[in-house]
XYZ file of C-alpha atoms in Angstrom:
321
model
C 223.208 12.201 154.333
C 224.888 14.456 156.725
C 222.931 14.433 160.268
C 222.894 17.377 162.645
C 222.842 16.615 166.071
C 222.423 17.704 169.524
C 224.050 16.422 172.343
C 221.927 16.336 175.761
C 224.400 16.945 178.279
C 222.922 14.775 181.454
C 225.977 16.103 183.638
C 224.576 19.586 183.481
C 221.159 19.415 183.176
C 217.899 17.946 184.756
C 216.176 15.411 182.427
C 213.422 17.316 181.736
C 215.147 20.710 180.887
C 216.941 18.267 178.539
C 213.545 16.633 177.352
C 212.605 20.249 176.375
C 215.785 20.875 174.508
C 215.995 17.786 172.529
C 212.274 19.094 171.592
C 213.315 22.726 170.970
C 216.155 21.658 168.740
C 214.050 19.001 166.556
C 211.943 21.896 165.877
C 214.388 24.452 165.339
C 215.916 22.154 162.397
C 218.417 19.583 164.239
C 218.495 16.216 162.581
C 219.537 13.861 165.402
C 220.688 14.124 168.976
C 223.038 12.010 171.350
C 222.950 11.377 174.966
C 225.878 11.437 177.658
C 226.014 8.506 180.418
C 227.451 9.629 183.512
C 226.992 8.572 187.291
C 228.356 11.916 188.709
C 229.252 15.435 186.735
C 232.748 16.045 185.990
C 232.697 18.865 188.360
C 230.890 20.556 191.000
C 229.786 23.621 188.652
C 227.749 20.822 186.806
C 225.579 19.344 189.598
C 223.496 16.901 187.783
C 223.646 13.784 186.164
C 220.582 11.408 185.687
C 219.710 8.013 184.222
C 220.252 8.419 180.587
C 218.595 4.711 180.029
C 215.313 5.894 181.560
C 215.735 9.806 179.751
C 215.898 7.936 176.156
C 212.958 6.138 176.213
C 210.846 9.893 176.980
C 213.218 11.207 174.748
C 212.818 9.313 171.661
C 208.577 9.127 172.702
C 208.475 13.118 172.960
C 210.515 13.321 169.393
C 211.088 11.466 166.323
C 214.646 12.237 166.086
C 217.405 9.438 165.761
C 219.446 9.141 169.130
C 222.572 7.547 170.007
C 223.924 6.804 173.522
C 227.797 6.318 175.131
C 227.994 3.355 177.515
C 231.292 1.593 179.068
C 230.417 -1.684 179.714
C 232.124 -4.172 182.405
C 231.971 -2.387 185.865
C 228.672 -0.285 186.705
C 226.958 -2.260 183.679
C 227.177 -5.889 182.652
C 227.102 -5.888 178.740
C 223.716 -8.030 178.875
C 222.388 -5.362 180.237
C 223.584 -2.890 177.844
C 222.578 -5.233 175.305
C 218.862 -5.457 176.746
C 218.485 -1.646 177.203
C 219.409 -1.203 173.595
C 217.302 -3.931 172.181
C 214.229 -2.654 174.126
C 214.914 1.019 172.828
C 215.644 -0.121 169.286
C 212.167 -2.689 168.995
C 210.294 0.021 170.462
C 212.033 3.087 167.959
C 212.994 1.382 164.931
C 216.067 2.823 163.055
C 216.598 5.691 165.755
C 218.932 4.376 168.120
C 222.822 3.456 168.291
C 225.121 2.381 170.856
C 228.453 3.597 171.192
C 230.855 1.827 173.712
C 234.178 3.382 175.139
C 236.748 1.973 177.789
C 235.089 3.644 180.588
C 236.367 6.897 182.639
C 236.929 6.265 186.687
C 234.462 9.079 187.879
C 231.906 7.085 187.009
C 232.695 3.438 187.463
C 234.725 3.862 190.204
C 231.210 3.396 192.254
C 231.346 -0.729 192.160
C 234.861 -0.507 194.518
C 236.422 -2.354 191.709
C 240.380 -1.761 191.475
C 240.633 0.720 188.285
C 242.660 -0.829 185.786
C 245.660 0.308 182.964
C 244.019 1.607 179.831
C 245.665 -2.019 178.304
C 243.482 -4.152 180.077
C 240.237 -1.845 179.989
C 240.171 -1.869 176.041
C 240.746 -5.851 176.855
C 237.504 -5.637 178.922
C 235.989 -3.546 176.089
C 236.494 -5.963 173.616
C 235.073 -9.091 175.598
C 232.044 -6.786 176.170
C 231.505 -5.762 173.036
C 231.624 -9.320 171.375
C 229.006 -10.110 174.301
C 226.484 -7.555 173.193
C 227.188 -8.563 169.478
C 226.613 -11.853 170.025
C 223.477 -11.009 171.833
C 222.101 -8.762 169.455
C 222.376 -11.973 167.348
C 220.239 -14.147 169.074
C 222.803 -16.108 170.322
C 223.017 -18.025 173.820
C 225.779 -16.349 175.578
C 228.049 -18.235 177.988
C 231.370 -16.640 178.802
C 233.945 -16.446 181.524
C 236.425 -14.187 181.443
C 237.178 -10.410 182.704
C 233.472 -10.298 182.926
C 230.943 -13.207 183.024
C 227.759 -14.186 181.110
C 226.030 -17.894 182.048
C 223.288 -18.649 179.814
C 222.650 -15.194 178.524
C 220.143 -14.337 176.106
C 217.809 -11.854 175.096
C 214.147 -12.584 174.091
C 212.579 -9.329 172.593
C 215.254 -8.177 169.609
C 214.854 -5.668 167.368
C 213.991 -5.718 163.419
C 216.465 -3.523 163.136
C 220.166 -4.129 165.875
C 221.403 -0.870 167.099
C 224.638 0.124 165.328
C 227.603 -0.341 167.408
C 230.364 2.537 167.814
C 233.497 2.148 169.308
C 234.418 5.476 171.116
C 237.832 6.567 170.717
C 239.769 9.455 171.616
C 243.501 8.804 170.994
C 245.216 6.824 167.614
C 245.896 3.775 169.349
C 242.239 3.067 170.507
C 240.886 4.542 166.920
C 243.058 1.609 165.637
C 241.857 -0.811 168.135
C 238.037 -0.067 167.755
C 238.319 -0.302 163.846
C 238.511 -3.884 164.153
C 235.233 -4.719 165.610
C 232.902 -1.526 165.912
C 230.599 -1.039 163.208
C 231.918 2.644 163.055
C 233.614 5.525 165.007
C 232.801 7.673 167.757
C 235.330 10.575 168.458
C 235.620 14.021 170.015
C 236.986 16.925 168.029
C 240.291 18.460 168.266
C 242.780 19.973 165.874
C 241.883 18.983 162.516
C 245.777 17.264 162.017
C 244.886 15.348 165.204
C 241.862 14.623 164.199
C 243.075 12.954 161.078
C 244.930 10.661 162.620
C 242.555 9.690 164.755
C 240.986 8.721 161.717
C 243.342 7.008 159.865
C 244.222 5.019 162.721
C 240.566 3.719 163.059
C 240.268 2.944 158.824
C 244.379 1.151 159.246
C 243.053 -1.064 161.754
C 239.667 -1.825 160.398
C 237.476 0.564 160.194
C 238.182 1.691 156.132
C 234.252 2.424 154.722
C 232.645 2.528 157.853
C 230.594 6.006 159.285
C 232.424 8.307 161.218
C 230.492 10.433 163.873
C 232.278 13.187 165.889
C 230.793 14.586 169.293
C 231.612 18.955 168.707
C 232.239 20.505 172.433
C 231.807 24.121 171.496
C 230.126 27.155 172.828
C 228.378 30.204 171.609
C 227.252 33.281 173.278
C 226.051 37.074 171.802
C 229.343 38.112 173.076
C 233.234 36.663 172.753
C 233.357 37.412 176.175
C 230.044 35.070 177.123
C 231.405 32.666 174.880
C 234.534 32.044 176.788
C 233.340 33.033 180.294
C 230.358 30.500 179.663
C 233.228 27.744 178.404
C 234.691 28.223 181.535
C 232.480 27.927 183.962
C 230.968 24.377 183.094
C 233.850 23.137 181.024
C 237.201 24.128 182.531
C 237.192 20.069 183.924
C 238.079 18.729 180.479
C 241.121 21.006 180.245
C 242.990 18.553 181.542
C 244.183 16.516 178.429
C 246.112 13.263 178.360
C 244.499 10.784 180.257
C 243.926 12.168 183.336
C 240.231 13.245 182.204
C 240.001 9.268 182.587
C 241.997 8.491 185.914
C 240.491 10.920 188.552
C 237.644 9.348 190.518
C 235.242 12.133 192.050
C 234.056 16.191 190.209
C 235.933 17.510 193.605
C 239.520 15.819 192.164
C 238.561 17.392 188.772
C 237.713 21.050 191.116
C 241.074 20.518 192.331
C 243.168 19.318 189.090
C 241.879 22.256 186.532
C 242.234 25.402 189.894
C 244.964 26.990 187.583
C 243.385 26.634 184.711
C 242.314 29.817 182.355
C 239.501 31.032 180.961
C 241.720 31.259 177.380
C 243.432 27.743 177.669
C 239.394 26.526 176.951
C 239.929 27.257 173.436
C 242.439 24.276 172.988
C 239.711 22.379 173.714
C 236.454 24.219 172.915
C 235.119 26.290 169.959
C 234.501 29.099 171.211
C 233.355 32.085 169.447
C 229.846 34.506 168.966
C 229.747 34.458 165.378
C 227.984 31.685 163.706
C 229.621 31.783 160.627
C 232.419 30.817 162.608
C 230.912 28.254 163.889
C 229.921 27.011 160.337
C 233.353 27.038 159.239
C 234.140 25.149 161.793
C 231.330 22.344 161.014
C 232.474 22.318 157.346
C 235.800 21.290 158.496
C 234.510 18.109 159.940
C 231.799 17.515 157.040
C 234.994 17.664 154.796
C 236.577 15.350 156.941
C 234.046 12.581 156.248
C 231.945 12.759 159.023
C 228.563 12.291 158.395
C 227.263 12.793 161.561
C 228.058 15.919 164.280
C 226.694 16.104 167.275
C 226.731 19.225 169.076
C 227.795 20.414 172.556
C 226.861 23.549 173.497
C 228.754 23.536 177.037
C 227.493 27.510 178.146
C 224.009 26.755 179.909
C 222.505 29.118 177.306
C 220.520 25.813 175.585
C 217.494 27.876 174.830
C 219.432 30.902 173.007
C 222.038 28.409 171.459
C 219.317 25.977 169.515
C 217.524 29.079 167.961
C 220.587 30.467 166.964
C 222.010 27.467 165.474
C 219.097 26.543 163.919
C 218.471 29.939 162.348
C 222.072 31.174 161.239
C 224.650 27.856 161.168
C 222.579 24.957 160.587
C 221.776 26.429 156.813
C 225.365 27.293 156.665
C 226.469 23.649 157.144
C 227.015 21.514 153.508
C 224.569 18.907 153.106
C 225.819 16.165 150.871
């Protein structure tokens, strides 16, 4: 069953404007929604960016929608942490919560003064983290030294029901790496050849019959010229590409890095357009592509306008299967 989601966007929003979208767009016919985890916004246009941990819990109380959550754990967060969080939100919320975990992005875990590794030995410090969480989510007494330690972990209150675990991926070679151990893939969209790959890497390395879920940065307006003016406003910052998006360490470096950036280079990363059947077309895409879950970023700061819409002209638009 193909879920519908809406991504709460912590970097641009106070938590309870976001509380009252995740609200607005269970009522106006989203099926699911998905929560960012950042320590600062990616730039200074964004100005926000607070405790997603603490947001979930009055999220998933003040809806019944199914949520899922990025984390990079192994520098702000130890993985029994992440572990706990999860467990506590998944006991609480059976069946409505899953965990994706990515290699981390410097911006925000550049705050512990640890020395910022090679993206090598961060998906090394992925993996360690992730078997720690697995393990923990089993029951299991953890005890393990390596580039992060756990003496005598263990958590007491589990779950029924253990929070799926996602790896996040963005390029082929992670896709690949992730498909060996995550219980199913978390990507970003791009081209749809790209995209592909990014795929087939993931199912080559692992990850063949597991779900796919894709995070949508787009943006709508009443106008083409909203649309794009909107896009480039908040999300000019992640027109960077390559993997400096993942190297520079405060939203001022990101002010700096994107200050000859366009308003029309967004599109290479965005969908940007006014007309939802567009936007529809667009969705189909990825629902041909085997996703069976989208979740939605409407970057503009048009939330209000942008759920009704959706919900009254694309959503319907979208196959089910």
């Amino acid at each position: 069953m193909l879920r519908i989601g809406f991504h709460a966007s912590h970097e641009q929003f106070l938590p309870s404007d976001l509380l009252r979208f995740v609200q607005m767009a269970e009522a106006a016919g989203f099926d699911a929604a998905m929560s960012s985890d950042h320590f600062k916004p990616w730039g200074p246009a964004q100005g926000h960016s607070g405790y997603a941990w603490s947001w979930l819990g009055a999220a998933l109380q003040a809806t019944s929608l199914p949520f899922g959550v990025i984390s990079a754990p192994g520098y702000r967060y130890h993985p029994a942490i992440v572990a706990q969080g999860a467990a506590t939100l998944a006991e609480m919320y059976p069946g409505r919560l899953w965990l994706a975990l990515g290699s981390g992005q410097r911006l925000n875990e550049d705050i512990t003064g640890q020395a910022w590794p090679e993206k090598a030995e961060r998906n090394a410090r992925l993996r360690e983290c992730a078997n720690i969480i697995r393990a923990l989510f089993g029951g299991e007494t953890v005890t393990h030294r390596g580039r992060v330690t756990a003496v005598g972990a263990k958590l007491y209150t589990l779950p029924e029901r253990i929070p799926l675990l996602l790896g996040a991926a963005v390029s082929e070679e992670t896709a690949e790496f992730v498909g060996g151990w995550a219980d199913g893939l978390l990507t970003v969209s791009t081209k749809p050849d790209q995209l592909r790959r990014v795929v087939d890497a993931f199912r080559r390395g692992g990850g063949e019959g597991k779900p796919l879920f894709l995070q949508v940065t787009l943006n709508w307006a009443p106008s083409d010229e909203e649309a794009l003016q909107g896009a480039f406003e908040q999300w000019r910052y992640n027109a960077l590409g390559g993997s400096v998006n993942w190297e520079l360490r405060s939203p001022e470096d990101f002010d700096t890095a994107t200050r000859l950036v366009r308003p029309e280079d967004l599109r290479e990363s965005v969908l940007i357009s006014s007309d939802p059947g567009q936007h529809a077309a667009w969705l189909n895409t990825y629902v041909e592509m085997g996703f069976e879950e989208l979740q939605l970023h409407q970057v503009g700061r048009n939330q209000a306008t942008f759920i009704e819409a959706f919900g009254a002209k694309v959503l319907p638009q979208i196959r089910r299967t």
